[in-house]
Coordinates of C-alpha atoms in Angstrom, one line a residue:
M1 CA 0.0 0.0 0.0
I2 CA 1.4 3.4 -0.9
K3 CA 2.2 5.3 2.3
S4 CA 1.7 8.8 0.9
Y5 CA 0.0 9.9 -2.3
K6 CA 1.4 13.4 -1.7
I7 CA 5.0 12.2 -1.9
V8 CA 4.3 10.4 -5.1
I9 CA 2.8 13.4 -6.8
I10 CA 5.6 15.8 -5.6
I11 CA 8.2 13.4 -6.9
Q12 CA 6.4 13.0 -10.2
C13 CA 6.3 16.8 -10.6
I14 CA 10.0 17.1 -9.9
I15 CA 10.8 14.4 -12.5
L16 CA 8.7 16.0 -15.2
L17 CA 10.1 19.5 -14.5
I18 CA 13.7 18.2 -14.7
F19 CA 13.1 16.4 -17.9
S20 CA 11.2 19.4 -19.4
F21 CA 14.2 21.7 -18.8
V22 CA 16.8 19.0 -19.8
F23 CA 15.2 18.3 -23.1
N24 CA 14.4 22.0 -23.9
E25 CA 17.0 22.2 -26.7
I26 CA 17.0 18.7 -28.0
Y27 CA 15.7 18.2 -31.5
N28 CA 15.1 15.1 -33.7
D29 CA 14.5 16.1 -37.3
D30 CA 14.6 12.5 -38.6
I31 CA 11.7 11.2 -36.5
Q32 CA 8.5 12.3 -38.2
L33 CA 6.5 9.1 -38.4
I34 CA 6.5 7.4 -35.0
P35 CA 7.2 3.6 -35.2
L36 CA 4.8 1.3 -33.5
I37 CA 7.1 0.4 -30.5
Q38 CA 7.9 4.0 -29.9
L39 CA 4.2 4.9 -30.1
L40 CA 3.3 2.3 -27.5
V41 CA 6.2 3.5 -25.2
I42 CA 5.0 7.1 -25.5
G43 CA 1.4 6.0 -24.7
F44 CA 2.7 4.1 -21.7
S45 CA 5.0 6.9 -20.5
P46 CA 2.7 8.6 -18.0
L47 CA 2.3 5.2 -16.2
I48 CA 6.0 4.7 -16.4
V49 CA 6.8 8.0 -14.8
L50 CA 4.2 7.3 -12.1
A51 CA 5.7 3.9 -11.4
I52 CA 9.2 5.5 -11.1
S53 CA 7.7 8.0 -8.7
I54 CA 6.2 5.2 -6.6
I55 CA 9.5 3.4 -6.4
I56 CA 11.3 6.5 -5.3
Q57 CA 8.6 7.2 -2.8
R58 CA 8.9 3.7 -1.4
L59 CA 12.7 4.2 -0.9
I60 CA 12.1 7.5 0.8
V61 CA 9.5 6.0 3.2
A62 CA 11.7 3.1 3.9
V63 CA 14.6 5.4 4.9
I64 CA 12.3 7.6 7.0
H65 CA 10.9 4.7 8.9
S66 CA 14.1 2.7 9.1
D67 CA 14.5 3.5 12.8
S68 CA 10.8 3.3 13.6
T69 CA 9.1 0.3 15.4
N70 CA 6.6 -1.9 13.5
D71 CA 3.8 -0.3 15.5
E72 CA 4.8 3.2 14.3
V73 CA 5.2 2.1 10.7
N74 CA 1.8 0.3 10.7
K75 CA 0.0 3.2 12.4
E76 CA -2.7 4.4 10.1
V77 CA -2.3 8.0 9.0
P78 CA -5.2 9.9 7.6
I79 CA -4.9 10.4 3.8
D80 CA -5.6 13.8 2.4
K81 CA -8.3 13.2 -0.3
F82 CA -6.8 16.0 -2.5
W83 CA -3.6 14.0 -3.1
K84 CA -5.4 10.8 -3.4
N85 CA -7.6 12.2 -6.1
A86 CA -4.6 13.7 -7.9
F87 CA -2.9 10.3 -7.8
F88 CA -5.8 8.3 -9.3
I89 CA -6.5 11.0 -11.9
N90 CA -2.9 10.5 -13.0
V91 CA -3.5 6.8 -13.3
I92 CA -6.6 7.4 -15.4
F93 CA -4.6 9.9 -17.7
G94 CA -1.9 7.3 -18.1
A95 CA -4.4 4.5 -18.8
L96 CA -6.1 6.5 -21.5
T97 CA -2.9 7.6 -23.3
F98 CA -1.7 4.0 -23.3
L99 CA -5.1 2.8 -24.6
S100 CA -5.0 5.5 -27.3
S101 CA -1.6 4.2 -28.5
I102 CA -3.0 0.6 -28.7
I103 CA -6.1 1.7 -30.6
S104 CA -3.9 3.7 -33.0
S105 CA -1.7 0.7 -33.7
V106 CA -4.7 -1.7 -34.1
L107 CA -6.5 0.7 -36.5
K108 CA -3.2 1.3 -38.3
L109 CA -3.4 5.0 -38.0
E110 CA -0.4 7.1 -39.1
V111 CA 0.9 8.9 -36.1
G112 CA 3.7 11.4 -36.4
V113 CA 5.3 14.2 -34.4
V114 CA 4.1 17.7 -34.6
S115 CA 7.6 19.3 -35.0
S116 CA 11.2 18.5 -34.6
D117 CA 11.3 19.5 -30.9
Y118 CA 8.8 16.8 -30.0
I119 CA 10.8 15.5 -27.0
Y120 CA 10.5 18.8 -25.3
R121 CA 6.8 18.9 -26.3
F122 CA 6.4 15.4 -24.9
F123 CA 7.5 16.2 -21.4
F124 CA 5.7 19.5 -21.5
S125 CA 2.5 17.6 -22.3
L126 CA 3.1 15.4 -19.3
D127 CA 3.4 18.5 -17.2
I128 CA 0.0 19.6 -18.6
L129 CA -1.5 16.4 -17.4
M130 CA 0.1 16.7 -14.0
I131 CA -1.1 20.2 -13.4
A132 CA -4.5 19.3 -14.7
S133 CA -4.7 16.4 -12.2
L134 CA -4.0 18.9 -9.3
I135 CA -6.6 21.4 -10.6
I136 CA -9.2 18.6 -11.0
S137 CA -8.4 17.4 -7.5
L138 CA -8.9 20.9 -6.1
V139 CA -12.3 21.2 -8.0
L140 CA -13.4 17.8 -6.6
R141 CA -12.4 18.9 -3.1
I142 CA -14.5 22.1 -3.5
K143 CA -17.3 19.9 -4.7
D144 CA -17.3 17.9 -1.5
S145 CA -17.7 21.1 0.5
V146 CA -20.3 22.9 -1.6
I147 CA -22.5 19.8 -2.2
E148 CA -23.6 20.1 1.5
I149 CA -24.9 23.6 0.6
T150 CA -26.6 22.7 -2.7
K151 CA -26.4 19.7 -4.9
F152 CA -26.5 21.9 -8.0
L153 CA -23.1 23.4 -7.1
G154 CA -21.7 20.0 -6.5
F155 CA -22.8 18.8 -10.0
L156 CA -21.4 22.0 -11.5
M157 CA -18.0 21.3 -9.9
L158 CA -18.1 17.8 -11.3
F159 CA -19.0 19.1 -14.7
I160 CA -16.1 21.6 -14.6
A161 CA -13.7 18.7 -13.5
I162 CA -14.8 16.6 -16.5
L163 CA -14.3 19.6 -18.9
I164 CA -10.8 20.2 -17.5
F165 CA -10.0 16.5 -17.8
S166 CA -11.1 16.3 -21.4
F167 CA -9.5 19.5 -22.6
S168 CA -6.2 18.9 -20.8
L169 CA -5.9 15.4 -22.3
Y170 CA -6.8 16.7 -25.8
L171 CA -4.3 19.6 -25.5
A172 CA -1.5 17.3 -24.2
V173 CA -1.9 14.8 -27.1
L174 CA -2.4 17.5 -29.7
N175 CA 0.8 19.3 -28.5
V176 CA 2.9 16.2 -29.3
V177 CA 1.5 14.1 -32.1
T178 CA -0.7 14.4 -35.2
V179 CA -2.9 11.5 -36.3
R180 CA -3.9 10.8 -39.8
S181 CA -5.7 7.8 -41.2
Y182 CA -4.3 6.9 -44.6
S183 CA -7.7 5.7 -45.8
G184 CA -8.5 9.2 -47.1
D185 CA -5.9 9.2 -49.7
S186 CA -6.7 8.7 -53.4
I187 CA -5.4 6.5 -56.2
I188 CA -4.3 9.6 -58.1
G189 CA -2.7 11.1 -55.0
T190 CA -3.7 14.7 -54.0
L191 CA -1.3 16.8 -52.1
N192 CA -1.6 16.9 -48.4
S193 CA -2.6 20.3 -47.1
V194 CA -2.9 21.9 -50.5
S195 CA -6.3 23.3 -49.5
E196 CA -4.6 25.1 -46.7
T197 CA -2.4 27.3 -48.9
E198 CA -3.5 30.7 -50.0
E199 CA -1.8 30.4 -53.3
V200 CA -3.8 27.4 -54.5
A201 CA -7.0 29.0 -53.3
T202 CA -6.1 32.1 -55.3
D203 CA -5.4 30.1 -58.4
V204 CA -8.9 28.5 -58.1
E205 CA -10.5 31.9 -57.5
H206 CA -8.8 33.3 -60.6
E207 CA -10.0 30.4 -62.6
S208 CA -13.5 30.8 -61.4
E209 CA -13.5 34.5 -62.1
G210 CA -12.2 33.8 -65.6
E211 CA -15.1 31.5 -66.3
G212 CA -17.5 34.1 -65.3
E213 CA -16.2 36.6 -67.8
G214 CA -17.0 36.6 -71.5
E215 CA -17.9 33.3 -73.0
E216 CA -19.0 30.6 -70.6
S217 CA -16.3 27.9 -70.2
E218 CA -17.3 24.4 -71.3
S219 CA -16.1 21.6 -69.0
D220 CA -16.7 19.0 -71.7
Y221 CA -14.2 20.6 -74.1
Y222 CA -14.0 17.5 -76.4
G223 CA -17.6 16.6 -76.2
F224 CA -17.2 13.3 -74.4
N225 CA -20.8 13.4 -73.2
E226 CA -22.0 13.2 -76.8
M227 CA -19.9 10.1 -77.6
S228 CA -21.2 6.6 -77.6
F229 CA -19.5 3.3 -78.3
P230 CA -22.1 0.5 -77.9
E231 CA -20.0 -1.8 -80.1
V232 CA -17.2 -1.9 -77.5
N233 CA -17.5 -5.1 -75.5
I234 CA -16.6 -5.2 -71.8
N235 CA -16.7 -8.0 -69.3
G236 CA -18.6 -6.1 -66.7
Y237 CA -15.9 -6.4 -63.9
F238 CA -17.6 -3.7 -61.8
K239 CA -20.7 -5.9 -61.6
E240 CA -18.7 -8.5 -59.7
L241 CA -16.6 -6.0 -57.8
F242 CA -19.5 -4.0 -56.4
E243 CA -22.0 -6.8 -56.6
D244 CA -24.2 -4.5 -58.5
S245 CA -25.8 -5.5 -61.8
S246 CA -26.5 -1.9 -62.8
Y247 CA -22.8 -1.6 -63.9
D248 CA -23.7 -2.5 -67.5
N249 CA -22.3 -1.1 -70.7
T250 CA -24.3 2.1 -70.5
K251 CA -23.3 2.9 -66.9
T252 CA -19.6 2.2 -67.5
Q253 CA -19.7 4.4 -70.5
D254 CA -21.3 7.2 -68.5
L255 CA -18.7 6.7 -65.8
T256 CA -15.9 7.0 -68.4
K257 CA -17.5 10.1 -69.8
N258 CA -17.7 11.6 -66.4
F259 CA -14.1 10.7 -65.6
L260 CA -12.7 12.4 -68.7
S261 CA -15.0 15.4 -69.0
D262 CA -15.9 16.3 -65.3
F263 CA -13.1 14.7 -63.3
L264 CA -10.0 15.3 -65.4
V265 CA -11.7 18.2 -67.2
L266 CA -9.7 17.5 -70.3
E267 CA -9.2 20.4 -72.7
K268 CA -6.6 21.5 -75.2
D269 CA -3.0 22.1 -73.9
Q270 CA -3.9 20.9 -70.4
S271 CA -1.1 21.8 -67.9
F272 CA 0.2 19.9 -64.9
T273 CA -1.4 22.6 -62.8
G274 CA -4.7 22.3 -64.6
I275 CA -4.9 18.6 -64.3
R276 CA -3.8 18.7 -60.6
I277 CA -6.5 21.2 -59.7
A278 CA -9.1 19.3 -61.6
I279 CA -8.2 16.0 -59.8
E280 CA -8.3 17.8 -56.4
R281 CA -11.7 19.2 -57.2
G282 CA -12.9 15.9 -58.6
F283 CA -12.1 14.0 -55.5
A284 CA -13.8 16.6 -53.4
Y285 CA -17.1 16.5 -55.3
D286 CA -17.4 13.4 -57.5
E287 CA -18.9 10.7 -55.3
E288 CA -19.0 8.1 -58.1
I289 CA -15.3 8.3 -58.8
K290 CA -14.5 8.3 -55.1
K291 CA -16.6 5.2 -54.7
V292 CA -14.5 3.4 -57.4
D293 CA -11.3 4.8 -56.0
E294 CA -12.0 3.5 -52.4
K295 CA -12.9 0.1 -53.8
I296 CA -9.8 -0.6 -55.8
R297 CA -7.1 1.8 -54.6
R298 CA -5.4 -0.6 -52.1
N299 CA -6.0 -3.7 -54.2
P300 CA -3.4 -4.1 -57.0
E301 CA -5.3 -7.0 -58.5
A302 CA -8.5 -5.0 -58.6
I303 CA -6.6 -2.1 -60.3
R304 CA -5.2 -4.5 -62.9
E305 CA -8.5 -6.2 -63.5
A306 CA -10.4 -2.9 -63.8
F307 CA -7.9 -1.5 -66.4
D308 CA -7.9 -4.8 -68.4
S309 CA -11.7 -4.8 -68.4
Y310 CA -12.2 -1.2 -69.5
N311 CA -9.1 0.0 -71.3
T312 CA -10.7 -0.6 -74.7
L313 CA -13.6 1.6 -73.7
L314 CA -11.1 4.2 -72.4
Y315 CA -9.1 4.1 -75.7
A316 CA -12.3 4.5 -77.6
F317 CA -13.3 7.7 -75.9
L318 CA -9.7 9.0 -75.7
S319 CA -8.6 9.1 -79.3
N320 CA -4.9 9.5 -80.3
K321 CA -5.6 13.1 -81.2
I322 CA -7.2 14.0 -77.9
Y323 CA -4.5 12.2 -76.0
F324 CA -1.7 14.4 -77.4
D325 CA -3.8 17.5 -77.9
S326 CA -4.8 17.6 -74.2
N327 CA -1.2 17.0 -73.1
L328 CA -2.0 13.8 -71.3
N329 CA 1.0 12.3 -72.9
R330 CA 3.2 14.8 -71.1
I331 CA 1.7 13.9 -67.7
V332 CA 2.1 10.2 -68.4
D333 CA 5.7 10.7 -69.6
A334 CA 6.5 12.8 -66.5
L335 CA 5.1 10.1 -64.1
I336 CA 7.1 7.4 -65.9
K337 CA 10.4 9.5 -65.8
T338 CA 9.8 10.3 -62.1
H339 CA 9.4 6.6 -61.4
E340 CA 12.6 5.8 -63.2
D341 CA 14.4 8.6 -61.2
I342 CA 13.4 6.9 -57.9
Y343 CA 13.5 3.2 -58.8
E344 CA 16.8 3.3 -60.6
T345 CA 18.6 4.4 -57.4
E346 CA 20.3 2.0 -55.0
N347 CA 17.5 2.2 -52.3
P348 CA 14.2 3.4 -53.8
D349 CA 12.2 2.2 -50.8
E350 CA 14.2 4.5 -48.5
R351 CA 13.7 7.5 -50.9
L352 CA 9.9 6.8 -51.2
T353 CA 9.6 6.5 -47.4
K354 CA 11.4 9.8 -46.9
I355 CA 9.2 11.5 -49.5
Y356 CA 6.1 10.1 -47.9
K357 CA 7.1 11.2 -44.4
T358 CA 7.8 14.7 -45.8
M359 CA 4.4 15.0 -47.4
I360 CA 2.4 13.6 -44.4
F361 CA 4.3 14.8 -41.4
G362 CA 6.6 17.5 -42.7
A363 CA 6.7 20.9 -41.0
Q364 CA 3.9 22.8 -42.6
K365 CA 5.6 26.1 -43.4
E366 CA 6.4 28.0 -46.5
F367 CA 4.3 25.7 -48.6
P368 CA 5.4 24.4 -51.0
N369 CA 9.0 25.6 -50.5
Y370 CA 9.7 23.3 -47.6
Y371 CA 8.3 20.2 -49.4
Y372 CA 10.1 21.2 -52.6
S373 CA 13.5 21.6 -50.9
E374 CA 13.1 18.2 -49.2
I375 CA 12.1 16.4 -52.4
K376 CA 14.3 18.2 -55.0
P377 CA 17.4 16.1 -54.1
Y378 CA 15.5 13.0 -55.4
A379 CA 14.5 14.7 -58.7
S380 CA 16.4 14.6 -62.0
E381 CA 17.3 17.7 -64.0
N382 CA 15.3 16.2 -66.8
V383 CA 12.0 16.1 -64.9
L384 CA 12.7 19.4 -63.1
S385 CA 13.2 21.1 -66.5
L386 CA 10.1 19.4 -68.0
V387 CA 7.9 20.6 -65.1
S388 CA 9.4 24.1 -65.0
K389 CA 8.9 24.5 -68.7
N390 CA 5.2 23.4 -68.5
A391 CA 4.6 25.9 -65.6
E392 CA 6.2 28.8 -67.6
T393 CA 4.2 28.1 -70.8
S394 CA 0.9 27.7 -69.0
S395 CA 1.2 30.3 -66.2
E396 CA -0.9 32.9 -68.0
K397 CA -3.5 30.3 -68.9
D398 CA -3.7 29.0 -65.4
N399 CA -3.5 32.4 -63.7
S400 CA -0.6 31.1 -61.6
N401 CA 2.9 32.1 -60.6
A402 CA 5.3 30.0 -62.7
E403 CA 7.9 29.3 -60.0
Y404 CA 5.2 28.4 -57.4
A405 CA 3.4 26.1 -59.9
S406 CA 6.7 24.5 -60.8
Q407 CA 7.5 23.7 -57.2
L408 CA 4.0 22.5 -56.4
N409 CA 3.8 20.2 -59.5
T410 CA 7.2 18.7 -58.8
V411 CA 6.1 17.8 -55.3
W412 CA 2.9 16.4 -56.6
I413 CA 4.5 14.2 -59.3
Y414 CA 7.1 12.7 -56.9
S415 CA 4.8 12.3 -54.0
F416 CA 2.5 10.4 -56.4
W417 CA 4.9 7.4 -56.2
A418 CA 5.4 7.7 -52.5
R419 CA 1.7 7.2 -52.1
R420 CA 1.5 4.4 -54.5
H421 CA 4.4 2.7 -52.7
K422 CA 2.6 3.2 -49.4
E423 CA -0.5 1.6 -50.9
K424 CA 1.6 -1.2 -52.4
N425 CA 0.2 -0.6 -55.9
D426 CA 3.2 1.2 -57.4
D427 CA 4.2 -1.7 -59.6
V428 CA 0.8 -2.2 -61.2
V429 CA 0.2 1.6 -61.7
F430 CA 3.6 1.9 -63.4
E431 CA 2.9 -1.0 -65.7
I432 CA -0.5 0.5 -66.7
L433 CA 1.2 3.9 -67.4
K434 CA 3.7 2.1 -69.7
E435 CA 0.9 0.3 -71.5
I436 CA -0.9 3.5 -72.1
K437 CA 2.2 5.2 -73.5
Q438 CA 2.9 2.2 -75.7
H439 CA -0.7 2.1 -77.0
Y440 CA -0.6 5.7 -78.2
S441 CA 2.9 5.4 -79.5
E442 CA 1.8 2.6 -81.8
D443 CA -1.2 4.5 -83.2

């Protein structure tokens, strides 16, 4: 039995304060995505610190009572409920953080550090929990006093204690880690946090303003919605995949039209910026495409089967002229060359992992400068020149700054393969891109 809750709490406070000051200037730039073992240790850490405090308290009590008789040692001493509450609230805090780390690992959530000084933040968060436990204990002690006056005040104190508990736990966790489920990513791969940048928002606003002036812009530039190819035979793979008989020839043709006209928004001389913005907007609003994406994205066999089943239909809609006129060939070529840049190195897995970590858990500052500076070392001069030239020639058309667009598109193209590698579908996607290039090269 713990002899004094008060001593345990005081020792715990001293330990946390010491570590907070000691690790004030220690940084770890390489650790962005927290490995499973480290995540579990971090979750268990409040209980570990509490256990260390109890051990030290035991030693102190043993020394204090070393000269005392058994009767004096076993004499019951009244326990201050304030310190007792603080102790058990600490136990609950620790149990919840450990449980959260277990849940994150079971659900395979991607958990990363907020910034490079995460060790300092970590101990500061433990300080937050410690201080919160003392404040909550004080509120509960007040509750015991005021409840004799009126039960309403007692319930009010209890409610305040719950609010402090929830907010402090949330603040402590948020100060250290960021959690992101990878399930929200797409088969095409939209940029993380693009929507948070003012520049991209400005580009879209300019585009919208341009559409409102003069002639009304047609999203179906090539007239895909007027096309029909009933003679093209398909095996109806989506019927089996979705267990939905409505995916007949007509519906798959409508889906193809929608993909080319409304999702990719293909038009003459499409730029990397234009196709990127169209895809981002498409995944935000096109529920049918998102439905297909979620079904096949993490299943290489499904991706392969879907392409083999419907490529003849895709080629029928996307003629040789449209393929080159819309600059889709440039995007396919850029993705293939980017793949070769990465996979022809000695350790492509390491490069892709670093790019992925940069995109998901990189410090979100000076976007896209930070990401571009981190990814540029992996890019070849050939691809950089290709992307830069595309940004310069289309800057006026896209209402975008050429340098900004070049950086953003470079990050987008290289992070494409980092996401495919994470989803374990990079091989099949690369093979499909090569088949598409070969098909139009032969025509």
